[in-house]
Coordinates of N, CA and C in Angstrom, one line a residue:
M11 N -9.1 -16.9 10.1 CA -10.0 -15.7 10.2 C -10.3 -15.3 11.6
N12 N -10.0 -16.1 12.6 CA -10.3 -15.8 14.0 C -9.6 -14.5 14.4
I13 N -8.3 -14.3 14.0 CA -7.5 -13.1 14.3 C -8.2 -11.9 13.7
Y14 N -8.8 -12.0 12.5 CA -9.5 -10.9 11.9 C -10.6 -10.4 12.8
W15 N -11.4 -11.3 13.3 CA -12.5 -10.9 14.2 C -12.0 -10.3 15.5
E16 N -11.0 -10.9 16.0 CA -10.4 -10.5 17.3 C -9.9 -9.1 17.2
V17 N -9.2 -8.7 16.0 CA -8.7 -7.4 15.8 C -9.9 -6.4 15.7
L18 N -10.9 -6.8 15.0 CA -12.1 -5.9 14.9 C -12.7 -5.7 16.3
I19 N -12.8 -6.7 17.1 CA -13.4 -6.6 18.5 C -12.5 -5.6 19.3
I20 N -11.2 -5.8 19.2 CA -10.3 -5.0 20.0 C -10.4 -3.5 19.5
T21 N -10.6 -3.3 18.2 CA -10.8 -2.0 17.7 C -12.0 -1.3 18.2
A22 N -13.1 -2.1 18.3 CA -14.4 -1.6 18.9 C -14.2 -1.3 20.4
I23 N -13.5 -2.1 21.1 CA -13.3 -1.8 22.5 C -12.4 -0.5 22.7
L24 N -11.4 -0.4 21.9 CA -10.6 0.8 22.0 C -11.4 2.1 21.6
A25 N -12.3 1.9 20.6 CA -13.1 3.0 20.2 C -14.0 3.5 21.4
F26 N -14.5 2.5 22.1 CA -15.4 2.8 23.3 C -14.5 3.4 24.4
V27 N -13.4 2.9 24.7 CA -12.5 3.4 25.8 C -12.0 4.8 25.5
F28 N -11.6 5.0 24.3 CA -11.0 6.3 23.9 C -11.9 7.1 23.0
Q29 N -13.2 7.1 23.3 CA -14.2 7.7 22.4 C -14.0 9.3 22.4
N30 N -13.4 9.8 23.4 CA -13.2 11.3 23.5 C -11.7 11.6 23.3
H31 N -10.9 10.6 22.9 CA -9.5 10.9 22.7 C -9.1 10.3 21.3
K32 N -9.3 11.1 20.3 CA -9.1 10.6 18.9 C -7.7 10.2 18.7
K33 N -6.7 11.0 19.1 CA -5.3 10.7 18.8 C -4.9 9.4 19.5
V34 N -5.3 9.2 20.7 CA -4.9 8.0 21.5 C -5.6 6.7 20.8
F35 N -6.8 6.9 20.4 CA -7.5 5.8 19.7 C -6.8 5.4 18.5
V36 N -6.4 6.3 17.6 CA -5.8 6.0 16.3 C -4.4 5.4 16.6
I37 N -3.7 5.9 17.5 CA -2.3 5.3 17.8 C -2.4 3.9 18.3
T38 N -3.3 3.7 19.3 CA -3.4 2.3 19.9 C -4.0 1.3 18.9
T39 N -5.0 1.7 18.1 CA -5.5 0.9 17.1 C -4.5 0.5 16.1
A40 N -3.7 1.5 15.6 CA -2.7 1.3 14.6 C -1.6 0.3 15.2
A41 N -1.3 0.5 16.5 CA -0.3 -0.4 17.1 C -0.7 -1.8 17.1
V42 N -2.0 -2.1 17.4 CA -2.6 -3.4 17.4 C -2.5 -4.0 16.1
H43 N -2.8 -3.3 15.0 CA -2.8 -3.8 13.7 C -1.3 -4.0 13.2
V44 N -0.4 -3.2 13.6 CA 1.0 -3.4 13.3 C 1.5 -4.6 13.9
F45 N 1.2 -4.8 15.2 CA 1.7 -6.0 16.0 C 1.2 -7.3 15.3
V46 N -0.1 -7.4 15.0 CA -0.7 -8.6 14.4 C -0.1 -8.9 13.1
C47 N -0.1 -7.8 12.2 CA 0.4 -8.0 10.8 C 1.9 -8.2 10.8
G48 N 2.6 -7.4 11.6 CA 4.1 -7.5 11.5 C 4.7 -8.7 12.0
F49 N 4.0 -9.4 13.0 CA 4.6 -10.6 13.6 C 3.8 -11.9 13.2
R50 N 3.1 -11.8 12.1 CA 2.4 -13.0 11.5 C 3.4 -14.0 11.1
Y51 N 2.9 -15.2 11.0 CA 3.8 -16.3 10.5 C 4.2 -16.0 9.1
K52 N 5.5 -16.0 8.9 CA 6.1 -15.5 7.6 C 5.7 -16.4 6.4
F53 N 5.3 -17.7 6.6 CA 4.9 -18.5 5.5 C 3.4 -18.9 5.5
M54 N 2.6 -17.9 6.0 CA 1.2 -18.2 6.1 C 0.4 -18.3 4.8
H55 N 1.1 -17.9 3.7 CA 0.5 -17.8 2.4 C 1.5 -18.2 1.3
G56 N 1.0 -18.8 0.3 CA 2.0 -19.2 -0.8 C 2.7 -18.0 -1.4
D57 N 2.1 -16.9 -1.5 CA 2.8 -15.7 -2.0 C 4.0 -15.3 -1.2
L58 N 3.9 -15.5 0.2 CA 5.0 -15.2 1.1 C 6.1 -16.1 0.9
M59 N 5.8 -17.4 0.6 CA 6.9 -18.3 0.3 C 7.7 -17.9 -0.9
K60 N 7.0 -17.4 -1.9 CA 7.7 -17.0 -3.1 C 8.5 -15.7 -2.8
Y61 N 7.9 -14.8 -2.1 CA 8.7 -13.6 -1.8 C 9.9 -13.9 -0.9
N62 N 9.7 -14.9 0.0 CA 10.9 -15.3 0.8 C 12.0 -15.8 0.0
T63 N 11.7 -16.6 -1.0 CA 12.7 -17.2 -1.9 C 13.5 -16.0 -2.6
E64 N 12.7 -15.1 -3.1 CA 13.3 -14.0 -3.8 C 14.2 -13.1 -2.8
F65 N 13.7 -13.0 -1.6 CA 14.3 -12.2 -0.6 C 15.7 -12.9 -0.3
M66 N 15.7 -14.2 -0.1 CA 17.0 -14.8 0.2 C 18.0 -14.8 -0.9
E67 N 17.4 -15.0 -2.1 CA 18.3 -15.0 -3.3 C 18.9 -13.6 -3.7
S68 N 18.2 -12.5 -3.2 CA 18.6 -11.2 -3.5 C 20.0 -10.9 -2.9
I69 N 20.3 -11.6 -1.9 CA 21.6 -11.3 -1.2 C 22.8 -11.6 -2.2
N70 N 22.6 -12.5 -3.1 CA 23.6 -13.0 -4.0 C 23.7 -12.1 -5.3
Y71 N 22.7 -11.3 -5.5 CA 22.7 -10.5 -6.8 C 23.3 -9.1 -6.6
G72 N 23.9 -8.6 -7.6 CA 24.5 -7.2 -7.6 C 23.4 -6.2 -7.7
W73 N 23.7 -5.0 -7.2 CA 22.6 -3.9 -7.3 C 22.2 -3.6 -8.7
G74 N 23.1 -3.8 -9.6 CA 22.7 -3.5 -11.0 C 22.3 -4.7 -11.8
S75 N 22.1 -5.8 -11.2 CA 21.8 -7.0 -11.9 C 20.3 -7.0 -12.4
H76 N 20.0 -7.9 -13.3 CA 18.7 -7.9 -13.9 C 17.7 -8.4 -12.8
E77 N 18.1 -9.2 -11.9 CA 17.2 -9.7 -10.9 C 16.7 -8.6 -9.9
I78 N 17.5 -7.6 -9.8 CA 17.1 -6.4 -9.0 C 16.5 -5.3 -9.8
I79 N 17.1 -4.9 -10.9 CA 16.6 -3.8 -11.7 C 15.3 -4.2 -12.4
R80 N 15.3 -5.4 -13.0 CA 14.1 -5.9 -13.7 C 13.6 -5.0 -14.8
E81 N 14.4 -4.3 -15.5 CA 14.1 -3.3 -16.5 C 13.1 -2.3 -16.0
G82 N 13.2 -1.9 -14.7 CA 12.4 -0.9 -14.2 C 11.1 -1.3 -13.6
R83 N 10.8 -2.6 -13.7 CA 9.5 -3.1 -13.2 C 9.7 -3.5 -11.7
N84 N 9.0 -2.8 -10.9 CA 9.1 -3.1 -9.4 C 10.5 -3.0 -8.8
T85 N 11.3 -2.2 -9.4 CA 12.7 -2.1 -9.0 C 12.9 -1.7 -7.6
F86 N 12.2 -0.7 -7.1 CA 12.4 -0.3 -5.7 C 12.1 -1.4 -4.7
F87 N 11.1 -2.2 -5.0 CA 10.7 -3.3 -4.1 C 11.8 -4.3 -4.0
Y88 N 12.4 -4.6 -5.1 CA 13.5 -5.6 -5.1 C 14.8 -5.0 -4.5
M89 N 15.0 -3.7 -4.6 CA 16.1 -3.1 -4.0 C 15.9 -3.1 -2.5
L90 N 14.7 -2.8 -2.1 CA 14.4 -2.8 -0.6 C 14.6 -4.2 -0.1
M91 N 14.2 -5.3 -0.8 CA 14.4 -6.6 -0.3 C 15.9 -6.9 -0.2
K92 N 16.7 -6.5 -1.2 CA 18.1 -6.8 -1.1 C 18.7 -6.1 0.1
F93 N 18.3 -4.8 0.3 CA 18.9 -4.0 1.4 C 18.6 -4.7 2.7
I94 N 17.3 -5.0 2.9 CA 16.9 -5.6 4.2 C 17.6 -7.0 4.4
A95 N 17.6 -7.7 3.3 CA 18.2 -9.1 3.4 C 19.7 -9.0 3.8
G96 N 20.4 -7.9 3.2 CA 21.8 -7.8 3.5 C 22.1 -7.4 4.9
I97 N 21.3 -6.4 5.5 CA 21.6 -5.9 6.8 C 21.1 -6.8 7.9
T98 N 20.1 -7.7 7.6 CA 19.6 -8.6 8.6 C 20.0 -10.0 8.5
N99 N 20.9 -10.3 7.5 CA 21.4 -11.6 7.3 C 20.2 -12.6 6.9
G100 N 19.3 -12.0 6.0 CA 18.3 -12.8 5.5 C 17.1 -13.0 6.4
N101 N 16.8 -12.1 7.3 CA 15.6 -12.2 8.2 C 14.4 -11.6 7.5
F102 N 13.6 -12.5 6.9 CA 12.4 -12.1 6.2 C 11.4 -11.5 7.0
Q103 N 11.3 -11.8 8.3 CA 10.3 -11.3 9.2 C 10.5 -9.8 9.4
V104 N 11.7 -9.3 9.3 CA 12.0 -7.9 9.4 C 11.4 -7.1 8.3
L105 N 11.5 -7.7 7.1 CA 10.9 -7.0 5.9 C 9.4 -7.0 6.1
L106 N 8.8 -8.1 6.5 CA 7.3 -8.1 6.7 C 6.9 -7.0 7.8
F107 N 7.7 -6.9 8.8 CA 7.3 -5.9 9.8 C 7.4 -4.5 9.3
I108 N 8.5 -4.2 8.6 CA 8.7 -2.9 8.0 C 7.5 -2.5 7.1
I109 N 7.1 -3.4 6.2 CA 6.0 -3.2 5.3 C 4.7 -3.0 6.1
A110 N 4.5 -3.8 7.1 CA 3.3 -3.7 7.9 C 3.3 -2.3 8.6
L111 N 4.4 -1.9 9.2 CA 4.5 -0.6 9.9 C 4.2 0.5 8.9
T112 N 4.9 0.5 7.8 CA 4.7 1.6 6.8 C 3.3 1.7 6.3
S113 N 2.7 0.6 6.0 CA 1.3 0.7 5.4 C 0.3 1.1 6.5
I114 N 0.4 0.6 7.7 CA -0.6 0.9 8.7 C -0.4 2.4 9.2
V115 N 0.8 2.8 9.3 CA 1.1 4.2 9.7 C 0.5 5.1 8.6
S116 N 0.6 4.8 7.3 CA 0.0 5.7 6.3 C -1.5 5.7 6.4
I117 N -2.1 4.6 6.7 CA -3.6 4.6 6.9 C -3.9 5.4 8.2
A118 N -3.2 5.2 9.2 CA -3.5 5.9 10.5 C -3.4 7.4 10.4
I119 N -2.4 7.9 9.6 CA -2.2 9.3 9.4 C -3.4 9.9 8.7
V120 N -3.7 9.2 7.6 CA -4.9 9.7 6.8 C -6.1 9.7 7.6
I121 N -6.4 8.7 8.4 CA -7.6 8.6 9.2 C -7.6 9.7 10.3
Y122 N -6.4 9.9 10.9 CA -6.3 10.9 12.0 C -6.6 12.3 11.5
R123 N -6.0 12.6 10.3 CA -6.1 14.0 9.8 C -7.4 14.3 9.2
Y124 N -8.1 13.3 8.5 CA -9.2 13.6 7.7 C -10.5 12.9 8.0
S125 N -10.5 11.9 8.8 CA -11.7 11.2 9.1 C -12.5 11.8 10.2
P126 N -13.8 12.0 10.0 CA -14.6 12.5 11.1 C -15.0 11.4 12.1
D127 N -14.8 10.2 11.7 CA -15.1 9.0 12.6 C -14.0 8.0 12.4
P128 N -12.9 8.0 13.1 CA -11.8 7.1 12.9 C -12.2 5.6 13.1
F129 N -13.1 5.3 14.0 CA -13.6 3.9 14.2 C -14.2 3.4 12.9
V130 N -15.1 4.1 12.3 CA -15.8 3.7 11.1 C -14.7 3.5 10.0
S131 N -13.8 4.4 9.9 CA -12.7 4.4 8.9 C -11.9 3.1 9.0
F132 N -11.5 2.8 10.2 CA -10.7 1.6 10.5 C -11.5 0.3 10.1
V133 N -12.8 0.3 10.5 CA -13.7 -0.8 10.2 C -13.9 -1.0 8.7
M134 N -14.1 0.1 8.0 CA -14.2 0.1 6.5 C -13.0 -0.5 5.9
W135 N -11.8 0.0 6.3 CA -10.5 -0.4 5.8 C -10.4 -2.0 6.0
S136 N -10.8 -2.4 7.1 CA -10.6 -3.8 7.4 C -11.7 -4.7 6.7
C137 N -12.9 -4.2 6.8 CA -14.0 -5.0 6.2 C -14.0 -5.1 4.7
F138 N -13.4 -4.1 4.1 CA -13.2 -4.2 2.6 C -12.1 -5.1 2.2
G139 N -11.4 -5.6 3.2 CA -10.4 -6.6 2.9 C -9.0 -6.1 2.7
F140 N -8.7 -4.8 2.9 CA -7.4 -4.3 2.7 C -6.4 -4.8 3.8
Y141 N -6.9 -4.9 5.0 CA -6.0 -5.3 6.1 C -5.5 -6.8 5.9
I142 N -6.5 -7.7 5.6 CA -6.1 -9.1 5.4 C -5.3 -9.2 4.2
F143 N -5.6 -8.5 3.1 CA -4.8 -8.5 1.9 C -3.4 -8.1 2.1
S144 N -3.1 -7.2 3.1 CA -1.8 -6.8 3.4 C -0.9 -7.9 4.0
F145 N -1.6 -9.0 4.5 CA -0.8 -10.0 5.2 C 0.0 -10.8 4.2
Y146 N -0.4 -10.9 2.9 CA 0.4 -11.7 2.0 C 0.8 -10.9 0.7
S147 N 0.1 -9.9 0.3 CA 0.4 -9.1 -0.9 C 1.3 -7.9 -0.5
I148 N 2.5 -8.2 -0.2 CA 3.3 -7.2 0.5 C 3.8 -6.2 -0.5
K149 N 4.0 -6.5 -1.8 CA 4.4 -5.6 -2.8 C 3.3 -4.5 -3.0
Q150 N 2.1 -5.0 -3.2 CA 1.0 -4.1 -3.4 C 0.7 -3.3 -2.2
T151 N 0.9 -3.9 -1.0 CA 0.6 -3.1 0.2 C 1.6 -2.0 0.4
L152 N 2.9 -2.2 0.1 CA 3.9 -1.2 0.2 C 3.6 0.0 -0.8
A153 N 3.2 -0.4 -2.0 CA 2.9 0.6 -3.0 C 1.7 1.4 -2.5
M154 N 0.7 0.7 -1.9 CA -0.5 1.4 -1.5 C -0.2 2.4 -0.4
A155 N 0.8 2.1 0.5 CA 1.2 3.0 1.5 C 1.7 4.3 0.9
F156 N 2.5 4.3 -0.1 CA 3.0 5.5 -0.7 C 1.9 6.2 -1.5
I157 N 0.9 5.5 -2.0 CA -0.3 6.2 -2.6 C -1.1 6.9 -1.5
M158 N -1.2 6.3 -0.3 CA -1.8 7.0 0.8 C -1.1 8.3 1.2
F159 N 0.2 8.2 1.2 CA 1.0 9.4 1.5 C 0.8 10.5 0.4
A160 N 0.7 10.0 -0.9 CA 0.5 10.8 -2.0 C -0.9 11.5 -1.9
S161 N -1.9 10.8 -1.3 CA -3.2 11.5 -1.2 C -3.1 12.6 -0.2
I162 N -2.3 12.5 0.8 CA -2.1 13.7 1.7 C -1.5 14.9 0.9
A163 N -0.6 14.6 0.0 CA 0.0 15.6 -0.8 C -1.1 16.3 -1.7
I164 N -2.1 15.6 -2.1 CA -3.2 16.2 -2.9 C -4.0 17.1 -1.9
F165 N -4.3 16.6 -0.7 CA -5.1 17.5 0.2 C -4.3 18.8 0.5
E166 N -3.0 18.7 0.6 CA -2.2 19.8 1.0 C -1.6 20.6 -0.2
R167 N -2.1 20.2 -1.4 CA -1.7 20.8 -2.6 C -0.2 20.9 -2.8
K168 N 0.5 19.8 -2.6 CA 1.9 19.7 -2.8 C 2.2 18.8 -4.0
K169 N 2.2 19.5 -5.2 CA 2.2 18.8 -6.5 C 3.4 17.9 -6.7
I170 N 4.6 18.5 -6.4 CA 5.9 17.8 -6.7 C 6.0 16.6 -5.7
T171 N 5.6 16.8 -4.5 CA 5.6 15.7 -3.5 C 4.7 14.6 -4.0
F172 N 3.5 14.9 -4.5 CA 2.6 13.9 -5.0 C 3.2 13.1 -6.1
Y173 N 3.8 13.7 -7.1 CA 4.3 13.0 -8.2 C 5.5 12.1 -7.8
M174 N 6.3 12.6 -6.8 CA 7.5 11.8 -6.4 C 7.0 10.6 -5.7
L175 N 5.9 10.7 -4.8 CA 5.4 9.5 -4.1 C 4.8 8.5 -5.0
V176 N 4.0 9.0 -6.0 CA 3.4 8.1 -6.9 C 4.4 7.3 -7.8
I177 N 5.5 8.0 -8.2 CA 6.6 7.4 -9.0 C 7.3 6.3 -8.1
I178 N 7.5 6.6 -6.8 CA 8.1 5.6 -5.9 C 7.1 4.4 -5.9
A179 N 5.8 4.7 -5.7 CA 4.9 3.6 -5.6 C 4.9 2.8 -6.9
G180 N 5.0 3.5 -8.1 CA 5.0 2.8 -9.3 C 6.2 1.9 -9.5
F181 N 7.3 2.3 -9.0 CA 8.5 1.4 -9.1 C 8.6 0.4 -8.0
I182 N 7.6 0.4 -7.1 CA 7.4 -0.7 -6.1 C 6.5 -1.7 -6.7
H183 N 5.4 -1.2 -7.3 CA 4.4 -2.1 -8.0 C 3.8 -1.3 -9.2
L184 N 4.2 -1.8 -10.3 CA 3.9 -1.0 -11.6 C 2.5 -0.4 -11.7
P185 N 1.4 -1.2 -11.4 CA 0.1 -0.6 -11.6 C -0.2 0.7 -10.9
A186 N 0.6 1.0 -9.9 CA 0.4 2.2 -9.1 C 0.5 3.5 -9.9
F187 N 1.2 3.4 -11.1 CA 1.3 4.5 -12.0 C 0.0 5.0 -12.5
V188 N -1.1 4.2 -12.3 CA -2.4 4.6 -12.8 C -2.9 5.8 -12.0
F189 N -2.3 6.1 -10.8 CA -2.7 7.2 -10.0 C -2.1 8.5 -10.4
L190 N -1.2 8.5 -11.4 CA -0.5 9.7 -11.8 C -1.5 10.9 -12.2
P191 N -2.6 10.6 -12.9 CA -3.6 11.7 -13.2 C -4.4 12.2 -12.0
A192 N -4.3 11.6 -10.9 CA -5.1 11.9 -9.7 C -5.0 13.4 -9.3
Y193 N -3.8 13.9 -9.3 CA -3.6 15.3 -8.8 C -4.4 16.3 -9.6
E194 N -4.1 16.2 -10.9 CA -4.7 17.1 -11.9 C -6.3 17.0 -11.9
L195 N -6.8 15.8 -11.7 CA -8.2 15.6 -11.7 C -8.8 16.2 -10.4
C196 N -8.1 16.0 -9.3 CA -8.6 16.6 -8.1 C -8.5 18.2 -8.1
M197 N -7.6 18.7 -8.8 CA -7.4 20.2 -8.9 C -8.3 20.8 -10.0
A198 N -8.9 20.0 -10.8 CA -9.7 20.5 -11.9 C -10.8 21.3 -11.4
K199 N -11.0 22.5 -11.9 CA -12.0 23.4 -11.5 C -13.4 23.2 -12.1
K200 N -13.4 22.6 -13.3 CA -14.6 22.4 -14.0 C -14.9 20.9 -14.2
M201 N -16.1 20.5 -13.9 CA -16.5 19.1 -14.1 C -16.3 18.7 -15.6
K202 N -16.4 19.6 -16.5 CA -16.2 19.3 -17.9 C -14.9 18.7 -18.2
T203 N -13.8 19.2 -17.5 CA -12.5 18.7 -17.7 C -12.4 17.3 -17.2
I204 N -13.0 17.0 -16.1 CA -13.0 15.6 -15.6 C -13.8 14.7 -16.6
Y205 N -14.9 15.1 -17.0 CA -15.7 14.3 -18.0 C -14.9 14.0 -19.2
I206 N -14.2 15.0 -19.8 CA -13.4 14.8 -21.0 C -12.3 13.8 -20.7
F207 N -11.7 13.8 -19.6 CA -10.6 12.9 -19.3 C -11.2 11.5 -19.2
Y208 N -12.3 11.3 -18.5 CA -12.9 9.9 -18.4 C -13.3 9.4 -19.8
V209 N -14.0 10.2 -20.6 CA -14.4 9.8 -21.9 C -13.2 9.4 -22.7
G210 N -12.2 10.3 -22.7 CA -10.9 10.0 -23.4 C -10.3 8.7 -23.0
A211 N -10.2 8.5 -21.7 CA -9.6 7.2 -21.1 C -10.4 6.0 -21.6
F212 N -11.8 6.1 -21.5 CA -12.6 5.0 -21.9 C -12.4 4.7 -23.4
V213 N -12.4 5.7 -24.2 CA -12.2 5.4 -25.7 C -10.8 4.8 -25.9
G214 N -9.8 5.3 -25.3 CA -8.4 4.8 -25.5 C -8.3 3.4 -25.0
I215 N -8.9 3.1 -23.9 CA -8.8 1.7 -23.3 C -9.6 0.7 -24.2
F216 N -10.8 1.2 -24.7 CA -11.6 0.3 -25.6 C -10.9 0.0 -26.9
L217 N -10.3 1.0 -27.5 CA -9.7 0.9 -28.8 C -8.4 0.0 -28.7
Y218 N -7.7 0.1 -27.6 CA -6.4 -0.6 -27.4 C -6.5 -1.7 -26.4
R219 N -7.7 -2.2 -26.1 CA -7.9 -3.2 -25.0 C -7.1 -4.4 -25.2
N220 N -7.0 -4.9 -26.5 CA -6.2 -6.2 -26.7 C -4.7 -5.9 -26.4
Q221 N -4.2 -4.8 -26.9 CA -2.8 -4.5 -26.6 C -2.5 -4.3 -25.1
I222 N -3.5 -3.7 -24.4 CA -3.3 -3.4 -23.0 C -3.3 -4.8 -22.2
V223 N -4.2 -5.6 -22.6 CA -4.3 -7.0 -21.9 C -3.0 -7.7 -22.2
T224 N -2.5 -7.7 -23.4 CA -1.2 -8.4 -23.8 C -0.1 -7.8 -23.0
A225 N 0.0 -6.5 -22.9 CA 1.1 -5.9 -22.2 C 1.1 -6.2 -20.7
M226 N -0.1 -6.1 -20.1 CA -0.3 -6.5 -18.7 C 0.0 -7.9 -18.4
S227 N -0.4 -8.8 -19.3 CA -0.1 -10.2 -19.2 C 1.4 -10.5 -19.2
D228 N 2.1 -9.8 -20.1 CA 3.6 -10.0 -20.2 C 4.3 -9.5 -18.9

């Protein structure tokens, strides 16, 4: 956890030094986060050991094999692993760096474009655990990056781009598909429409809760 506090302190120092230079602050802060996360010890967590095993084994599987396609469940993630493993001769650290770079760049872009206080935004992202979480939950982190890009599509009212990005995120990590209704909800003109959606979702989840739990467990 020492590195966590050190990164927060560095972020605070950069915020003070570049308090009148938003763009420079966001870029330098993002660079620090990418460096620390991208070059972390590749076996620092049990999940990474499991991912590394799958990463190394993916070299031996065909692109259309069950181990890569997995019936559409997280397919894009395993395709990315196979691609990186193939071109780097099994260098797992490269995959970790690419995911760290992608996720932190997505956060930095959203903060730069839409946050009135980038320092507070970076601190909130870190203190809510998303940064440390990205050190070992690489599949979820990569999916989150595409959801962040999809959020930009909502702000810019790019409907097709939004759905494309969420679908990519869903094929990286299946639960990301839960964001599919986000665009229409954000575009809804009347609160009544949003309330109807939430009530309907609650009723549906309550009535089929056992089936949902079973499906998710499988």
